[in-house]
XYZ file of C-alpha atoms in Angstrom:
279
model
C 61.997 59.790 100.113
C 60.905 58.295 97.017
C 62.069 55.109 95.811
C 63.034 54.444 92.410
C 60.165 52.595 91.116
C 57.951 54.821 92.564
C 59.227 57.486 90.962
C 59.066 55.930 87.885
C 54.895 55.134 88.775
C 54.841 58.853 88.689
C 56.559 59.584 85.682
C 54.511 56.997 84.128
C 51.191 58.244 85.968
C 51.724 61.759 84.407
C 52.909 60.510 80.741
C 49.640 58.270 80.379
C 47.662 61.511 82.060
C 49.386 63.531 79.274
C 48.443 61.039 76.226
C 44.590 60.756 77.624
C 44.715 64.660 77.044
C 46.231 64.736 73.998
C 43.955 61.178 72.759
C 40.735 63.306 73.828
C 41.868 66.277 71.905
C 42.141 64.545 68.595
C 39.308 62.913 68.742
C 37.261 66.243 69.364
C 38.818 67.765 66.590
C 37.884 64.933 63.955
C 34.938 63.484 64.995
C 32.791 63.129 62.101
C 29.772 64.135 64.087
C 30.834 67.136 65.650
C 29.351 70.329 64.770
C 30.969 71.962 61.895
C 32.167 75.305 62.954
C 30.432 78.377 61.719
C 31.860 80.747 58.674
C 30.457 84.113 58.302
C 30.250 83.958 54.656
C 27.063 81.610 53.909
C 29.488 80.728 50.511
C 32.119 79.343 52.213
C 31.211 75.388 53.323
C 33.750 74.092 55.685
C 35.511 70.538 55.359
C 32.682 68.522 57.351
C 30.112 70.475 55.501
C 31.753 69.998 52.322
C 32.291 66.203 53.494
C 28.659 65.194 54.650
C 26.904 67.194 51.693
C 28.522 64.923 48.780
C 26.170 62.374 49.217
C 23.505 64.724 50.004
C 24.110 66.105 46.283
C 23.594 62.646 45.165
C 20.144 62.006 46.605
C 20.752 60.902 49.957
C 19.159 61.504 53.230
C 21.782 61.945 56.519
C 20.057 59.897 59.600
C 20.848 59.184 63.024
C 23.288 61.585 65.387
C 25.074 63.189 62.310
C 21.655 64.305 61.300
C 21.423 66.747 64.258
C 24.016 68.515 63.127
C 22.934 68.881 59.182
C 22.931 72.644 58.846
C 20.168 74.569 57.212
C 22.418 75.744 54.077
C 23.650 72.333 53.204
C 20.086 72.022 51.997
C 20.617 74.472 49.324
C 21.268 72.514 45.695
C 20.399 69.519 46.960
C 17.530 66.993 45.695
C 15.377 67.779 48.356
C 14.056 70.842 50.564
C 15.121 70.799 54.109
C 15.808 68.835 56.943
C 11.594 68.003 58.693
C 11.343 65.226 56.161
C 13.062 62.046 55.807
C 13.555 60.192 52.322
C 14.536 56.839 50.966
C 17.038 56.977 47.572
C 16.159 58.301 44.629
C 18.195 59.588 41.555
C 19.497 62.730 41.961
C 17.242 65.629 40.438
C 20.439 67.737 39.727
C 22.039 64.652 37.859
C 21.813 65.860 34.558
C 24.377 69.039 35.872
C 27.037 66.488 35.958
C 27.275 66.740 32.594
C 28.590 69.654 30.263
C 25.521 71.526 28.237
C 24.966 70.432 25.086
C 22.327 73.027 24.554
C 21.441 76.720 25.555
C 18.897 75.688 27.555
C 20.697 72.896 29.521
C 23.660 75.992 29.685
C 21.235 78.095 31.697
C 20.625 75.469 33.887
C 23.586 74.534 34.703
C 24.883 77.914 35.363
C 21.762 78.975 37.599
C 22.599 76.341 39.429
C 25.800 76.432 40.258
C 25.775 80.236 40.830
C 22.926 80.109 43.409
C 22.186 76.736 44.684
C 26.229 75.826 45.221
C 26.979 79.561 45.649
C 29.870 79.856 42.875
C 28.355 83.192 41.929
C 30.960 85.191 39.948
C 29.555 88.693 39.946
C 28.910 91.131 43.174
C 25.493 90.684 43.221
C 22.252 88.327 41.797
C 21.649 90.676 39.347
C 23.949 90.784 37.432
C 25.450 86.916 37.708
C 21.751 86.110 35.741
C 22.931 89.002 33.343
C 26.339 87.237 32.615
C 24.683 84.260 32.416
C 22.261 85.522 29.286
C 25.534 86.386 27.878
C 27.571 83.830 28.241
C 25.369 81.167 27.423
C 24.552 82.815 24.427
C 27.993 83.572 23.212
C 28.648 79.660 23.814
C 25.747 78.400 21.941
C 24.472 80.890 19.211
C 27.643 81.577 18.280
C 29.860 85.055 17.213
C 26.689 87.368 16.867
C 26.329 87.738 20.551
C 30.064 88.772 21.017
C 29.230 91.967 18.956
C 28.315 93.625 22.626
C 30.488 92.983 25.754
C 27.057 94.075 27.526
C 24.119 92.274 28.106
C 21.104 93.166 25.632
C 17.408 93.493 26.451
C 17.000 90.635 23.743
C 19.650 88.626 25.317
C 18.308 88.400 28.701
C 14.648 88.145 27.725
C 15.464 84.703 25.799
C 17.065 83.730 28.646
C 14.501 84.191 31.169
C 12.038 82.990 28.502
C 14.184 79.780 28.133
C 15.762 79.253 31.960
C 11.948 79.091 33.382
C 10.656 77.005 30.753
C 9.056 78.597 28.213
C 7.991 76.691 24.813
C 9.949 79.249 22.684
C 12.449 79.359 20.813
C 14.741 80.107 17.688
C 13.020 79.871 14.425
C 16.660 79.374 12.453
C 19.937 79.482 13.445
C 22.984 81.694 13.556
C 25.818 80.888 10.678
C 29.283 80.897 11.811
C 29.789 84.346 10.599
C 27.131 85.640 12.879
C 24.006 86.178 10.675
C 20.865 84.274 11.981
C 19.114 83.005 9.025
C 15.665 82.612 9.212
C 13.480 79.033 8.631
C 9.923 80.435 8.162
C 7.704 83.615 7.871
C 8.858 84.690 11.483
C 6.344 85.781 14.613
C 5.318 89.398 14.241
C 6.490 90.948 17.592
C 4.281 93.912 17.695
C 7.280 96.567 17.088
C 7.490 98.616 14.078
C 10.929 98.872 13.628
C 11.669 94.546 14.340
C 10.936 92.203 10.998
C 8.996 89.290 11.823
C 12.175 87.196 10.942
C 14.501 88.624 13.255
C 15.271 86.324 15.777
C 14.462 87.721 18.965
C 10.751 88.939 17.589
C 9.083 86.016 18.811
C 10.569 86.523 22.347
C 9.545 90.224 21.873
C 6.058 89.401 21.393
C 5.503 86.705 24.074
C 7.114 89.230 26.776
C 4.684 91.912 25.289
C 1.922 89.153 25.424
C 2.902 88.262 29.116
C 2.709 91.959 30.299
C 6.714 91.987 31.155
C 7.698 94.631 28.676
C 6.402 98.008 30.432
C 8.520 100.799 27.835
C 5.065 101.116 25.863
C 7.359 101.991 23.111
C 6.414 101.716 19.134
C 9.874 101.109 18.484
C 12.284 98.429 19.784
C 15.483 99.881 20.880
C 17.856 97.313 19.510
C 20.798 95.971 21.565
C 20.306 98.327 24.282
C 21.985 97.392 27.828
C 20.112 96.137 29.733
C 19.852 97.997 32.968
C 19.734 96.469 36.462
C 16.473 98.230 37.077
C 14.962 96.622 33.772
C 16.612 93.434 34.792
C 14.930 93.322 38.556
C 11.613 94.759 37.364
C 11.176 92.163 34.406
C 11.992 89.076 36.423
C 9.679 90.480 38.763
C 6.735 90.668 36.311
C 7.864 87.233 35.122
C 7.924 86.202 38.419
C 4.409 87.184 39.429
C 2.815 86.107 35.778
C 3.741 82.194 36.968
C 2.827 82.856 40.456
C -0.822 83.911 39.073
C -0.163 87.316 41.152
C -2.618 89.981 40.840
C -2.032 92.390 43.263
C -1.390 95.883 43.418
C 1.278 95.998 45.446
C 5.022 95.012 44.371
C 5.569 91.516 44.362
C 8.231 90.551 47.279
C 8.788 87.103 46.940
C 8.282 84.105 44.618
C 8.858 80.785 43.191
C 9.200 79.228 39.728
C 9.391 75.795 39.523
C 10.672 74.485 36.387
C 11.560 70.219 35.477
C 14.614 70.105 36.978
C 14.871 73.431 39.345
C 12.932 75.319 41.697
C 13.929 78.927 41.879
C 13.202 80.982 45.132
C 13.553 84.623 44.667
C 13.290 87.513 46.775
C 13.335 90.914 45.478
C 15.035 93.669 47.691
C 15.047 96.765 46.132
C 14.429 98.128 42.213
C 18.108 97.039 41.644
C 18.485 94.173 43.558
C 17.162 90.426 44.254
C 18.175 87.267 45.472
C 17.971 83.924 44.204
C 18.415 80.508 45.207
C 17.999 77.637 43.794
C 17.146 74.017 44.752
């Protein structure tokens, strides 16, 4: 028979058993260098993910035992490319996205960015988020004309892929409030019949023609026409291999631009269809 104190040993014996368990268990579950735990959808960061990749946004570099368990995709966005090299501070290349565009061009960036380096794509597919983005930065910079169409024109996204990668075009005017663009000079003659020199997608028109990215061989420009996604995939993909110096015969699979601030890695999956990221 058990005497009372040893009963109470017991008692005691099993509570402080109990506690170790339930001490261990919390600890597992917030260690900060525990493996975060997988999500199917490669959009979706979870909390430690989220956590640890704050200051890799900023420029830094994670070392010692949290650094085995950086994953791949926190990469994406970030200043640098993946986890084989190791790097001191620097200022942050995607810095400047802190701030809100003041310009078209700063727009574009910003919205590439966020749509396929932090994954905050709005649209189904990659296609058709760089489509929206033509449009909306458009609509926010250049004013009323471009809210004429709910659609995405051929002259809309060309100026944007002319602009997005870098190109040393641009406006030659402005648009008034009541959505005319006036003209400031003789205008660029674009090569199309039917397009005055002044209008102010011409000189787009006639570096894309230049470039070999416009493959309709028409005479005439077919004004404000929807862009399809066919005509979408297959002009980024010219654009794509014009940069890349690319030659060949055979359809061009995958490819880089790098512009100041961004590098864009894109991957082209069917006439339709691509996908981009961006670091």
């Amino acid at each position: 028979m058990l005497m009372a104190s040893q009963v109470a040993y017991a008692q005691s014996g099993d509570i402080d058993s109990e506690l170790s368990l339930i001490n261990a268990s919390i600890t597992d579950s917030v260690s900060l260098e525990s493996a975060p735990v997988p999500i199917e959808n490669p959009n979706i960061y979870t909390s430690w993910e989220l956590m640890h990749r704050a200051p890799m946004l900023d420029g830094f570099q994670w070392s010692g035992e949290i650094a085995k368990f950086i994953t791949p995709r926190m990469y994406i966005g970030t200043p640098f490319g993946d986890n084989k090299e190791s790097i001191s501070w620097s200022p942050a290349i995607s810095s400047f996205l802190v701030k809100d565009a003041t310009t078209y061009s700063e727009c574009l960036q910003n919205e590439s960015y966020l749509s396929y380096g932090l994954g905050e794509r709005l649209e189904k597919t990659d296609i058709l988020e760089l489509k929206a983005i033509a449009k909306t930065c458009a609509q926010q910079f250049y004013g009323t004309y471009f809210d004429a169409k709910t659609y995405t024109t051929r002259e809309e996204y060309i100026m944007m892929l002319m602009t997005m990668f870098g190109e040393k075009i641009s406006l030659a005017g402005e648009f008034t409030k009541d959505g005319r663009f006036v003209s400031s000079g003789p205008g660029v003659e674009s090569g199309f019949q039917n397009v005055k020199a002044t209008a102010w997608y011409s000189p787009y028109l006639a570096y894309a023609d230049e470039i070999a990215i416009l493959t309709t061989g028409e005479m005439n420009w077919n004004v404000a026409k929807s862009i399809t996604d066919t005509e979408a995939v297959e002009m980024l993909s010219l654009y794509t291999a014009y940069r890349m110096g690319y030659t060949g015969t055979d359809a061009l699979q995958k490819g880089m631009i790098q512009t100041e601030n961004l590098r864009y890695n894109i991957t082209f999956t069917g006439t339709q269809s691509v996908e981009i990221k961006v670091q």
